[in-house]
PDB file of C-alpha atoms in Angstrom:
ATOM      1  CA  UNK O 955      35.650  28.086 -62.337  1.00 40.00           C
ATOM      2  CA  UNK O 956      33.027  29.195 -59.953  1.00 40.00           C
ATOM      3  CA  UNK O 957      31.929  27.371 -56.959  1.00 43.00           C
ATOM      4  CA  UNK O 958      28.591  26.441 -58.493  1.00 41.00           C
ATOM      5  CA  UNK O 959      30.324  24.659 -61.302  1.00 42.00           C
ATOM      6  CA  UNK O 960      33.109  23.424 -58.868  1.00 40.00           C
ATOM      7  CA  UNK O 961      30.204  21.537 -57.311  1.00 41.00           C
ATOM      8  CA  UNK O 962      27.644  20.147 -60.322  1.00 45.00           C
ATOM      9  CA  UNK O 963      27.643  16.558 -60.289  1.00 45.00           C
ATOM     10  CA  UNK O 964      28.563  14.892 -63.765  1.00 47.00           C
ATOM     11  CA  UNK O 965      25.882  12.521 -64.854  1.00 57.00           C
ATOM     12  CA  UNK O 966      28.527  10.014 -65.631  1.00 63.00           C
ATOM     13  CA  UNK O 967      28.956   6.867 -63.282  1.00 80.00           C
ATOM     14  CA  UNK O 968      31.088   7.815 -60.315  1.00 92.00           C
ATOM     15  CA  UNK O 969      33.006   5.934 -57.159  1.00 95.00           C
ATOM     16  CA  UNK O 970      32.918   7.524 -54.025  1.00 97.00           C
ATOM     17  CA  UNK O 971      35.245   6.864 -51.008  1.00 97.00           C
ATOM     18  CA  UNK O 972      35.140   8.231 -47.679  1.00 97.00           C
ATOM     19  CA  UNK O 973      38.401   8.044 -45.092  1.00 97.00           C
ATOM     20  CA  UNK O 974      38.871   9.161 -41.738  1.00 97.00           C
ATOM     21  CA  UNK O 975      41.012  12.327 -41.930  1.00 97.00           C
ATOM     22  CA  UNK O 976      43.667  10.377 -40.248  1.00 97.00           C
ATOM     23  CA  UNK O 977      47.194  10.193 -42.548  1.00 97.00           C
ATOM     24  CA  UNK O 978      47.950   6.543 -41.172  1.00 97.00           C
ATOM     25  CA  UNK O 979      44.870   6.109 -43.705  1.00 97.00           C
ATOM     26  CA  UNK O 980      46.385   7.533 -46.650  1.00 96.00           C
ATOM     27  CA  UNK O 981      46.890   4.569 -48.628  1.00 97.00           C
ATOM     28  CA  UNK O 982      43.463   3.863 -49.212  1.00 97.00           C
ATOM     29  CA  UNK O 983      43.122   6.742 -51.425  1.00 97.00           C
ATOM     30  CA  UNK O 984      46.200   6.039 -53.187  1.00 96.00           C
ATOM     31  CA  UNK O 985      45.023   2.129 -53.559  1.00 96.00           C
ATOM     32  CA  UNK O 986      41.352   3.227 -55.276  1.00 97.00           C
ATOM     33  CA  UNK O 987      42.979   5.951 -57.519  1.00 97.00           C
ATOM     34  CA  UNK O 988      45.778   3.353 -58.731  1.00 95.00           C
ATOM     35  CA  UNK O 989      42.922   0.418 -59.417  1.00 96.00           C
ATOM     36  CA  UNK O 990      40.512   3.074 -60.690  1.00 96.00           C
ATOM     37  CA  UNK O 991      43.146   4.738 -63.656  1.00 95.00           C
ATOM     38  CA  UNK O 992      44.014   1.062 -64.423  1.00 94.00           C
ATOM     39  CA  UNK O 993      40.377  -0.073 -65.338  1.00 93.00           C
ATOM     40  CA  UNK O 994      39.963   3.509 -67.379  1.00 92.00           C
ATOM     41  CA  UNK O 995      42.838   2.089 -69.357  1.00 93.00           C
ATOM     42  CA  UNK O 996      45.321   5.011 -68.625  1.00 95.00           C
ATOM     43  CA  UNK O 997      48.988   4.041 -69.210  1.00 94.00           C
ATOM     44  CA  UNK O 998      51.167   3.294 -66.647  1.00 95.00           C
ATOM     45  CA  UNK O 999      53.118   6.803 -65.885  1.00 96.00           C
ATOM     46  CA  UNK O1000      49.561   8.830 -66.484  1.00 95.00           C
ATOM     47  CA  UNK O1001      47.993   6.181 -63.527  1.00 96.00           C
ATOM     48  CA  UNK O1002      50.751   7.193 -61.320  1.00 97.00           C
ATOM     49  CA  UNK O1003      50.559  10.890 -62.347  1.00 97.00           C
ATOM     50  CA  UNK O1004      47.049  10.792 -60.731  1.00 97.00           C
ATOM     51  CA  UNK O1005      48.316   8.366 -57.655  1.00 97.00           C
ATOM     52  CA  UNK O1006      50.575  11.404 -56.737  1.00 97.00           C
ATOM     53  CA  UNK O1007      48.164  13.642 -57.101  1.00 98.00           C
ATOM     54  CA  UNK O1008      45.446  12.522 -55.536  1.00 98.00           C
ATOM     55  CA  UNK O1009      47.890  11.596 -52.653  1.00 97.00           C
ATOM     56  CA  UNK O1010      49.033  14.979 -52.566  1.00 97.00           C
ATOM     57  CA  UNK O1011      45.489  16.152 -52.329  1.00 98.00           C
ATOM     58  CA  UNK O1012      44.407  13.785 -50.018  1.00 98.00           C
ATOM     59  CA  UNK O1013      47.366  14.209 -47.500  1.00 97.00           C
ATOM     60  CA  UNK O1014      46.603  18.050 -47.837  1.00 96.00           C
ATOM     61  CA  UNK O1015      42.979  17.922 -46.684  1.00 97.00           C
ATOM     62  CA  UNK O1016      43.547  15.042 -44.434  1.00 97.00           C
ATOM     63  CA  UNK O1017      45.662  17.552 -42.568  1.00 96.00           C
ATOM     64  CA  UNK O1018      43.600  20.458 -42.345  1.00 95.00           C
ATOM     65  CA  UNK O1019      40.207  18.326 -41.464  1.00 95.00           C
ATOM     66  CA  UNK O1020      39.098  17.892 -38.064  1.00 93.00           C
ATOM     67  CA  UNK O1021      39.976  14.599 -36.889  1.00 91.00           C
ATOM     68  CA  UNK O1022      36.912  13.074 -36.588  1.00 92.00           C
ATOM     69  CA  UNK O1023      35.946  14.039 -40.111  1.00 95.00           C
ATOM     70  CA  UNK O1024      36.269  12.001 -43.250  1.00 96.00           C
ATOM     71  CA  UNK O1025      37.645  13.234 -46.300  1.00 98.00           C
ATOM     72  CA  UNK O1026      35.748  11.751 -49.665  1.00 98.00           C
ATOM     73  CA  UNK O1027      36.943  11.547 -52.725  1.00 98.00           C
ATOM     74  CA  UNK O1028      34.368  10.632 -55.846  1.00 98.00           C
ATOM     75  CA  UNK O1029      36.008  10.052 -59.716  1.00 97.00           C
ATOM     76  CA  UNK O1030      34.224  10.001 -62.354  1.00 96.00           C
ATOM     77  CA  UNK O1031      34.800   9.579 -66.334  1.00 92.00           C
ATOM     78  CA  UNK O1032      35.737  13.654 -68.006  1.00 89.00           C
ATOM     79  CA  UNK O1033      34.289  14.158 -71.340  1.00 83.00           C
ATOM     80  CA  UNK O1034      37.656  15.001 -72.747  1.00 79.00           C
ATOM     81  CA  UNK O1035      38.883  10.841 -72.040  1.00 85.00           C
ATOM     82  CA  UNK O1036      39.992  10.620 -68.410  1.00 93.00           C
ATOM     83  CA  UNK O1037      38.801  11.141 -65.013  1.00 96.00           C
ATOM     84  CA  UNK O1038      37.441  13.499 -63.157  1.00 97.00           C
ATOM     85  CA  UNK O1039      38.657  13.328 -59.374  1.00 98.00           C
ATOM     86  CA  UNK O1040      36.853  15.409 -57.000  1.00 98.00           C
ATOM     87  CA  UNK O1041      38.011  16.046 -52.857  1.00 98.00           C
ATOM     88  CA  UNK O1042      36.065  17.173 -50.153  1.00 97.00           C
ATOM     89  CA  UNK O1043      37.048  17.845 -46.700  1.00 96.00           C
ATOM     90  CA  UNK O1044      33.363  19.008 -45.421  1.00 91.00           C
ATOM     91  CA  UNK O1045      34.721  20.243 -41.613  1.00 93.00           C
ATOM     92  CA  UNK O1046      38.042  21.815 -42.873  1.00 93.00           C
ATOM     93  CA  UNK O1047      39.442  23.899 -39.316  1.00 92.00           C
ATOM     94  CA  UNK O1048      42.075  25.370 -41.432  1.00 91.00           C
ATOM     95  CA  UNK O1049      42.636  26.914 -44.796  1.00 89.00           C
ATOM     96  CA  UNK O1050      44.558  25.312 -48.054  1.00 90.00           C
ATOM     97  CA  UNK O1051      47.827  26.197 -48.654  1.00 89.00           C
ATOM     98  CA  UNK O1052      48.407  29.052 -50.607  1.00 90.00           C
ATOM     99  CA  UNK O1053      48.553  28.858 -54.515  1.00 88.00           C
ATOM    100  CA  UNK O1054      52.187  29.200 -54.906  1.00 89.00           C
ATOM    101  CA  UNK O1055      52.813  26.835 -52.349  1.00 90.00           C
ATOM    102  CA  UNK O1056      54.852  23.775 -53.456  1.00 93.00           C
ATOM    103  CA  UNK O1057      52.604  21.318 -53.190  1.00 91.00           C
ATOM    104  CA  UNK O1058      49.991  22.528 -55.553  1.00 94.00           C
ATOM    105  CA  UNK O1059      52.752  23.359 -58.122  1.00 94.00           C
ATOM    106  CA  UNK O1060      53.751  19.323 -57.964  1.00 95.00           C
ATOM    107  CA  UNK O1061      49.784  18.691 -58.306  1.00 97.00           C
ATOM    108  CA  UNK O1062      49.389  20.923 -61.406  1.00 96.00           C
ATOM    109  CA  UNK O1063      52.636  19.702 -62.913  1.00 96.00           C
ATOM    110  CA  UNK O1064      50.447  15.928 -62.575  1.00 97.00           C
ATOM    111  CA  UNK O1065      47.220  16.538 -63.878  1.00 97.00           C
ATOM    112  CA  UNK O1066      45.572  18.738 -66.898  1.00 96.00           C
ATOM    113  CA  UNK O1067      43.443  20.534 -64.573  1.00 95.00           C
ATOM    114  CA  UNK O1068      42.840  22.191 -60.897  1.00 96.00           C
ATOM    115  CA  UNK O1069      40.756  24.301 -59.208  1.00 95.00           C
ATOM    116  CA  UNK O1070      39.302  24.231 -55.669  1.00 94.00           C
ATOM    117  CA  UNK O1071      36.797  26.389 -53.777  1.00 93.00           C
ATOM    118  CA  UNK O1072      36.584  27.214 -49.923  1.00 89.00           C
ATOM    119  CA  UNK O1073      33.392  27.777 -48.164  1.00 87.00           C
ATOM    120  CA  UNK O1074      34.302  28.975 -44.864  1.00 74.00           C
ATOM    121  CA  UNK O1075      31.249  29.185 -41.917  1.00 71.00           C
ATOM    122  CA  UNK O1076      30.800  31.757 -39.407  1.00 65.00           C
ATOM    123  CA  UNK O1077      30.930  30.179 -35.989  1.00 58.00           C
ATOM    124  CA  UNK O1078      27.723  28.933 -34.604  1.00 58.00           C
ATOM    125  CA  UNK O1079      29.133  30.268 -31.406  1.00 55.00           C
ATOM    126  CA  UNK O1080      31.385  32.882 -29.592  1.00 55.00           C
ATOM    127  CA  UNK O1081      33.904  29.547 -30.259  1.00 55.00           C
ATOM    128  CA  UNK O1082      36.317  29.288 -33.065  1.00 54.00           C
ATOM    129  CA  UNK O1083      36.224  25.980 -32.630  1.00 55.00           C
ATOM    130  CA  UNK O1084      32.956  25.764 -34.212  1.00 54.00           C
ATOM    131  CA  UNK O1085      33.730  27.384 -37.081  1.00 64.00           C
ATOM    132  CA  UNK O1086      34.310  24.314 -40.238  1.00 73.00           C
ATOM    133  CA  UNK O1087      34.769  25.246 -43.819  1.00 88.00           C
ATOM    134  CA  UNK O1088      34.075  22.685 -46.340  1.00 92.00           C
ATOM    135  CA  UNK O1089      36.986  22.763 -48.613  1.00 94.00           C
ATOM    136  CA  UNK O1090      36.316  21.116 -52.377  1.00 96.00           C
ATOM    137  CA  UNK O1091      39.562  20.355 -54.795  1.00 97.00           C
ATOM    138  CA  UNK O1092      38.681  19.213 -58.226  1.00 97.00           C
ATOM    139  CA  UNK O1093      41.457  17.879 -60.734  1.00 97.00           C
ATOM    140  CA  UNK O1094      41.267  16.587 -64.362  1.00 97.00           C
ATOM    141  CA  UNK O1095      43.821  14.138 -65.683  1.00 96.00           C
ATOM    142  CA  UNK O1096      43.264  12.775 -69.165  1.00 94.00           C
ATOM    143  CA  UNK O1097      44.365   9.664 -70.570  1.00 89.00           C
ATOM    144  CA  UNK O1098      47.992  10.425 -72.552  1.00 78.00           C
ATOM    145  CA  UNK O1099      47.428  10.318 -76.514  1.00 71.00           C
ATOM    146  CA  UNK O1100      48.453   7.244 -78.089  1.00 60.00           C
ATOM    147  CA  UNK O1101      51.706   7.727 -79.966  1.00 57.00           C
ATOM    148  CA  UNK O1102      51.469   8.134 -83.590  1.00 45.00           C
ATOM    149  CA  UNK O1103      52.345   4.564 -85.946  1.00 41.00           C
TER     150      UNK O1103
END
């Protein structure tokens, strides 16, 4: 997936939330995700496939954002029957784990799809500390097929 399509906006309905990068805040994202998969109708072990996930996620960019940053997080409806969830740290100082590292291999185990894109800046000035990427993760999960009568 390329970074333009990482970033079109579905023209389904979508909720957006936006923490403070601040891990004492994690829950929140964890709360909206839970509530969210429920009203979709996903089944129990699917809704807290995505919970994980999107904590995963969430803890992941919440720890590479600057701390006065917020991390959002919009989900919307996929066209294949679940939801799309989409993370954005917009001043990222650091860079996302690599893709072998564990933590993405839990995330991909949870959802049907993953992809992210990093846009790192130049620094404005002779400071690194200037210098902010925004980081975008996207992930798919789809509601599980209903068993067959």
């Amino acid at each position: 997936m390329t970074g333009s399509e990482l970033r079109s906006v579905s023209d389904q309905p979508s909720v957006k939330v936006a923490v403070r990068a601040d891990l004492a805040l994690l829950h929140i994202f964890r709360g909206v995700s839970e509530m969210i998969s429920h009203a979709a109708d996903f089944d129990l072990d699917a809704s807290e496939d995505l919970r994980l996930a999107v904590d995963e996620v969430a803890a992941t960019l919440i720890g590479i954002s600057d701390s006065d940053a917020d991390v959002l997080c919009e989900f919307s409806e996929h066209s294949a029957g679940g939801l799309r969830v989409t993370m954005t740290a917009e001043r990222a100082v650091a860079r996302l784990p690599k893709s072998n590292n564990f933590r993405w291999h839990i995330v991909r185990t949870l959802t049907d799809e993953l992809s992210w894109d990093e846009d790192v800046r130049p620094p404005h000035t002779d400071s690194a500390a200037d210098s902010y990427s925004k980081t975008v993760v996207q992930m798919v999960k789809r509601k599980a097929s209903s068993p067959r009568g």
